[in-house]
XYZ file of C-alpha atoms in Angstrom:
347
model
C -0.009 -0.031 -0.025
C 1.468 3.328 -1.059
C 1.370 6.119 1.562
C 3.084 9.531 2.359
C 3.968 11.087 5.476
C 3.163 14.814 6.244
C 3.940 17.018 9.222
C 0.710 17.489 11.228
C 0.983 21.266 11.425
C 1.435 21.412 7.675
C -1.656 19.153 7.173
C -3.842 21.199 9.794
C -2.968 24.434 7.941
C -3.858 22.916 4.547
C -7.065 21.619 5.952
C -7.985 25.009 7.562
C -7.533 26.683 4.145
C -9.744 24.082 2.529
C -12.574 24.829 4.935
C -12.139 28.497 4.638
C -12.781 28.035 0.822
C -15.875 25.977 1.663
C -17.226 29.249 3.222
C -16.359 28.703 6.823
C -15.145 31.496 9.187
C -11.427 31.316 9.847
C -11.901 30.611 13.536
C -14.435 27.789 12.748
C -12.211 26.416 10.012
C -9.367 26.260 12.532
C -11.465 24.248 14.860
C -12.560 21.889 12.317
C -9.029 21.212 11.008
C -7.783 20.894 14.635
C -10.312 18.132 15.586
C -9.790 16.040 12.199
C -6.014 16.106 12.465
C -6.075 15.345 16.143
C -7.955 12.110 15.106
C -4.958 11.426 12.476
C -2.390 12.148 15.100
C -3.867 9.511 17.402
C -4.244 6.942 14.563
C -7.986 7.295 14.212
C -7.633 7.880 10.599
C -11.199 6.849 9.982
C -12.213 10.251 11.532
C -9.392 12.264 10.096
C -8.777 14.351 6.963
C -10.247 11.471 4.816
C -13.518 12.937 5.559
C -12.812 16.259 3.866
C -14.139 15.124 0.402
C -17.208 13.916 2.150
C -17.783 17.235 3.761
C -17.498 19.135 0.610
C -19.991 16.858 -0.971
C -22.412 17.416 1.889
C -22.096 21.146 1.666
C -22.762 21.150 -2.018
C -25.911 18.950 -1.302
C -27.132 21.201 1.314
C -26.344 19.141 4.282
C -23.527 20.664 6.264
C -23.663 24.339 6.821
C -20.358 26.258 6.736
C -21.841 29.392 8.049
C -24.284 28.415 10.706
C -26.565 30.510 13.013
C -25.875 28.469 16.293
C -28.572 29.070 18.815
C -29.085 28.362 22.520
C -32.687 27.202 22.716
C -32.922 26.507 26.533
C -30.516 27.041 29.415
C -30.504 26.462 33.125
C -27.524 26.337 35.686
C -26.760 22.833 34.669
C -28.287 22.400 31.198
C -28.068 23.753 27.765
C -30.006 22.947 24.624
C -28.384 24.067 21.351
C -29.559 24.083 17.935
C -26.488 23.758 15.543
C -28.223 24.927 12.406
C -26.429 21.926 10.742
C -22.892 23.413 11.591
C -19.817 21.330 11.039
C -19.888 19.015 14.010
C -16.605 20.121 15.778
C -17.727 23.745 15.550
C -20.883 23.472 17.488
C -19.811 20.550 19.694
C -16.779 22.533 20.982
C -18.906 25.445 21.736
C -21.408 23.373 23.770
C -18.624 21.412 25.617
C -17.049 24.628 26.730
C -20.396 25.775 28.013
C -21.102 22.431 29.958
C -17.607 22.562 31.451
C -18.449 26.167 32.761
C -21.496 24.810 34.204
C -19.868 21.841 35.927
C -17.257 24.244 37.474
C -20.197 26.298 38.837
C -22.931 23.610 39.871
C -20.942 20.285 39.728
C -22.320 19.024 36.476
C -23.045 20.448 32.786
C -25.306 18.573 30.405
C -25.590 19.624 26.856
C -28.052 18.524 24.173
C -27.185 19.418 20.443
C -29.868 19.270 17.864
C -29.144 19.563 14.149
C -25.354 19.147 14.161
C -23.420 17.154 11.604
C -20.466 14.862 11.773
C -18.466 15.642 14.814
C -15.243 13.773 14.060
C -13.734 11.527 16.972
C -15.947 11.975 19.828
C -13.107 11.301 22.423
C -11.761 14.793 21.542
C -14.616 16.424 23.467
C -14.541 14.121 26.467
C -10.800 14.744 26.747
C -11.418 18.445 26.934
C -13.121 17.880 30.207
C -10.527 15.510 31.505
C -7.830 18.149 30.783
C -9.790 20.459 33.133
C -9.820 17.977 35.888
C -13.312 16.929 35.192
C -15.008 13.727 33.731
C -16.282 14.155 30.205
C -18.884 12.205 28.192
C -19.897 12.620 24.538
C -22.272 10.581 22.459
C -24.126 10.975 19.235
C -26.914 9.450 17.106
C -27.738 9.669 13.324
C -30.125 8.179 10.859
C -29.817 4.294 10.510
C -26.653 2.805 9.332
C -26.461 -0.458 11.329
C -28.516 -3.474 11.637
C -30.183 -3.952 14.958
C -29.563 -7.446 16.486
C -31.789 -9.931 14.495
C -32.104 -7.790 11.561
C -30.454 -7.836 8.144
C -31.291 -4.210 7.213
C -30.329 -0.689 8.607
C -32.641 0.097 11.570
C -30.314 2.157 13.960
C -27.159 4.267 14.080
C -23.927 2.861 15.279
C -23.914 5.641 17.876
C -20.260 6.268 19.350
C -19.694 7.234 22.937
C -16.707 8.673 24.463
C -15.793 8.925 28.211
C -12.669 10.308 29.639
C -11.203 10.974 33.246
C -7.987 12.433 34.327
C -5.146 10.792 36.131
C -2.107 11.926 37.960
C 0.998 10.242 36.702
C -0.608 8.437 33.833
C -2.292 10.127 30.779
C -6.029 10.670 30.839
C -8.129 7.569 30.192
C -10.159 7.956 26.938
C -12.736 5.471 25.883
C -13.995 6.282 22.312
C -16.047 3.477 20.643
C -18.914 3.041 18.317
C -21.705 0.569 19.108
C -20.761 -1.264 15.781
C -18.046 -3.882 15.405
C -16.136 -1.259 13.455
C -16.875 2.452 12.785
C -18.155 3.352 9.342
C -15.037 5.475 8.757
C -12.987 2.288 9.038
C -14.828 1.019 6.056
C -14.062 4.291 4.158
C -10.414 3.855 5.187
C -10.274 0.371 3.784
C -11.573 1.685 0.477
C -8.770 4.412 0.438
C -6.121 1.783 1.261
C -7.564 -0.764 -1.283
C -7.877 -3.532 1.246
C -10.787 -5.900 2.290
C -12.518 -5.583 5.659
C -12.837 -8.426 8.222
C -15.643 -10.727 8.296
C -18.424 -9.626 10.853
C -17.967 -6.009 10.158
C -20.665 -5.295 7.537
C -23.528 -6.550 5.296
C -24.076 -5.612 1.671
C -27.206 -3.831 0.553
C -29.111 -7.149 0.255
C -28.225 -8.063 3.756
C -25.535 -10.590 2.942
C -22.102 -10.707 4.835
C -19.262 -8.907 2.858
C -15.576 -8.346 3.241
C -15.542 -5.827 0.260
C -15.496 -2.250 1.602
C -16.959 -1.106 -1.673
C -20.025 -3.307 -1.160
C -20.392 -2.700 2.637
C -23.712 -0.929 3.132
C -24.887 -1.959 6.751
C -22.775 -2.035 9.770
C -23.183 -4.849 12.436
C -23.337 -4.163 16.238
C -20.626 -5.292 18.590
C -21.497 -7.797 21.229
C -24.841 -8.827 19.355
C -27.854 -7.346 21.355
C -25.472 -5.301 23.564
C -24.176 -2.768 20.981
C -27.631 -2.769 19.434
C -29.432 -1.775 22.484
C -27.083 0.717 23.573
C -27.490 2.385 20.160
C -31.305 2.404 20.705
C -30.914 4.095 24.195
C -28.469 6.685 22.833
C -31.119 7.450 20.081
C -33.645 8.036 22.971
C -31.134 10.305 24.851
C -30.278 12.471 21.839
C -32.612 12.350 18.884
C -35.814 11.817 20.581
C -35.093 14.014 23.651
C -34.074 16.775 21.286
C -37.598 16.437 19.611
C -35.720 15.639 16.390
C -36.208 11.860 15.733
C -34.066 10.471 12.975
C -34.515 6.765 13.039
C -38.243 6.164 12.850
C -38.956 8.721 10.169
C -36.290 7.392 8.106
C -37.471 3.877 8.371
C -40.975 5.242 7.554
C -39.574 6.583 4.254
C -39.482 10.293 5.297
C -36.712 12.564 4.056
C -34.165 13.798 6.583
C -31.714 16.437 5.767
C -28.391 14.729 4.790
C -25.812 14.573 7.474
C -28.269 15.632 10.445
C -27.475 14.205 13.824
C -27.994 14.921 17.447
C -25.636 14.841 20.263
C -25.217 14.886 24.040
C -22.112 16.299 25.812
C -21.492 16.378 29.475
C -18.931 17.255 32.173
C -18.754 16.438 35.762
C -16.657 18.456 38.308
C -14.945 15.629 40.173
C -14.081 17.918 43.196
C -17.801 18.203 43.832
C -17.667 14.561 44.968
C -14.207 13.975 46.092
C -10.766 15.427 46.192
C -9.438 15.887 42.744
C -5.911 14.901 43.545
C -7.006 11.886 45.459
C -9.279 10.910 42.417
C -6.295 10.970 40.121
C -4.081 8.981 42.438
C -6.773 6.330 42.746
C -7.016 6.233 38.805
C -3.335 5.794 38.744
C -3.588 2.876 41.350
C -6.415 1.297 39.322
C -4.246 1.510 36.069
C -1.203 0.077 37.804
C -3.203 -2.655 39.440
C -4.795 -3.794 36.111
C -1.415 -3.597 34.146
C 0.171 -5.728 36.829
C -2.170 -8.595 36.380
C -0.990 -11.881 34.856
C -0.927 -11.525 30.991
C -3.133 -13.915 28.948
C -1.548 -15.876 26.262
C -0.193 -13.889 23.321
C -0.531 -10.688 25.241
C 2.713 -8.698 26.220
C 0.764 -6.054 28.166
C -2.661 -4.804 29.209
C -3.491 -1.558 27.625
C -5.809 1.105 29.059
C -8.382 3.131 27.289
C -6.599 5.633 24.916
C -3.117 4.363 25.792
C -2.377 2.977 22.300
C -3.670 6.243 20.644
C -1.383 8.272 23.018
C 1.520 6.228 21.759
C 0.585 6.748 18.139
C 0.245 10.564 18.820
C 3.781 10.698 20.101
C 4.990 8.852 17.038
C 3.117 10.915 14.473
C 3.826 14.267 16.158
C 7.452 13.619 15.551
C 7.509 11.544 12.355
C 4.488 12.829 10.502
C 0.979 11.517 9.751
C 0.941 8.687 7.263
C -1.752 9.103 4.655
C -2.825 6.326 2.108
C -2.558 7.173 -1.479
C -6.439 7.182 -1.891
C -6.838 9.940 0.781
C -3.920 11.931 -0.659
C -5.529 11.764 -4.065
C -8.984 12.792 -2.836
C -7.422 15.679 -0.897
C -5.747 16.805 -4.014
C -8.943 16.801 -6.002
C -10.709 18.814 -3.291
C -7.803 21.388 -3.267
C -8.060 21.701 -6.956
C -11.809 22.275 -7.094
C -11.397 24.968 -4.286
C -8.277 26.650 -5.652
C -6.059 25.770 -2.562
C -2.427 25.237 -3.107
C -1.296 21.681 -2.086
C 1.731 21.651 0.310
C 4.958 20.070 -0.737
C 5.058 16.425 0.034
C 1.284 15.840 -0.319
C-alpha cells in the first residue's frame, strides 16, 4: 500500500484553508481542522482528513452548513440545549462542551443536548477536553440508521459512538472512544482508500449478505450482538428523541431527513464536587497500575488502558509525521484543485 507522511502542522494548515474556501469563518475552519488532524495524530484515521471530500459533497448537497446560526434554545444552571443549524460538528460541539464545562465548574455538572449538528469527528476529543480540566467528560451521538439491529439484516439504528474520559495523575487521561458497531463506518471508508478488504463480521451488503468488500459494505453490524444494538437504541432516545428531532423512525418510514443531520449529548462532571480531585487522580493511577500488573493472557505482552495505544501513536506521529494512504492523498488533491487551494509540498 502506497502512502506519504506529512507534518501534522502542515496538514492542519492545509485543511484549514480548504474549509475557509468551503465558506467557513477562519476561527471555525481552525476548529474543524484541529479536530480532524487530532484524530489522525492518534491513529484514528477513519475520523481524520479522509472525511474532507465527504464534507465538501455534503456542503454542495445542502447538508453541512459552513456558516451556521448556532442558537441556545434553552438553558438552566446545569443544562444547555443548542440548535446547531447543521454546523460542522466540531464547531458546535466544541462550543457546547465549553459551556457545559463552565456549568460543571459552577454547579458540579453540565449537560448539553445538541440538535441539528453534523459529523463531529472523533468523539473522544470532546470528552478529553473535560478531563484536561480535571473533570469527567462524556460525549455521544446518534444519526439516521446505518447499522442492523440485532436480529435484523437491514439498517434500523445508528452505530452511535460514545466517549468517556477521566484524568489521572502520573498516567495520561483515560479515554474510551467506541462505536456501538463492530467497526466504525469510517474504518470501512479507510479500507476503500487503502484498497484492502475488511474483516468478516463488520458489515453486510445492501441485500443483507455478509461481505468483506468495503465497496459493497452498506450495513454495519453491532458489537456484542444485542449489547451494541440496545446501547444504540438508548442513545437515540437520549439524543434524537429527547431533542424533539427523531431521525430513526422517520427514516424507516420513508420520510426525508436532511443529509448529515445528527443529534448529540455532551456532559462534564466536576470531580471535586464529589471527592478530592488529586485523590481521584491518584486512585485512577492505582487502578491503572493494578490492572496492568495482572498476569498476562496468552499472546499478550501487556494490558492496555483506554486511549493508551492512541497516546503512543500520537507521540510517534507528532514527531515523524502523519501517514496518509494514496487514496486519501488523491482525494485531498482533487478537493484542493476544486477549491483553488495550493497543495503543500510532499502531499
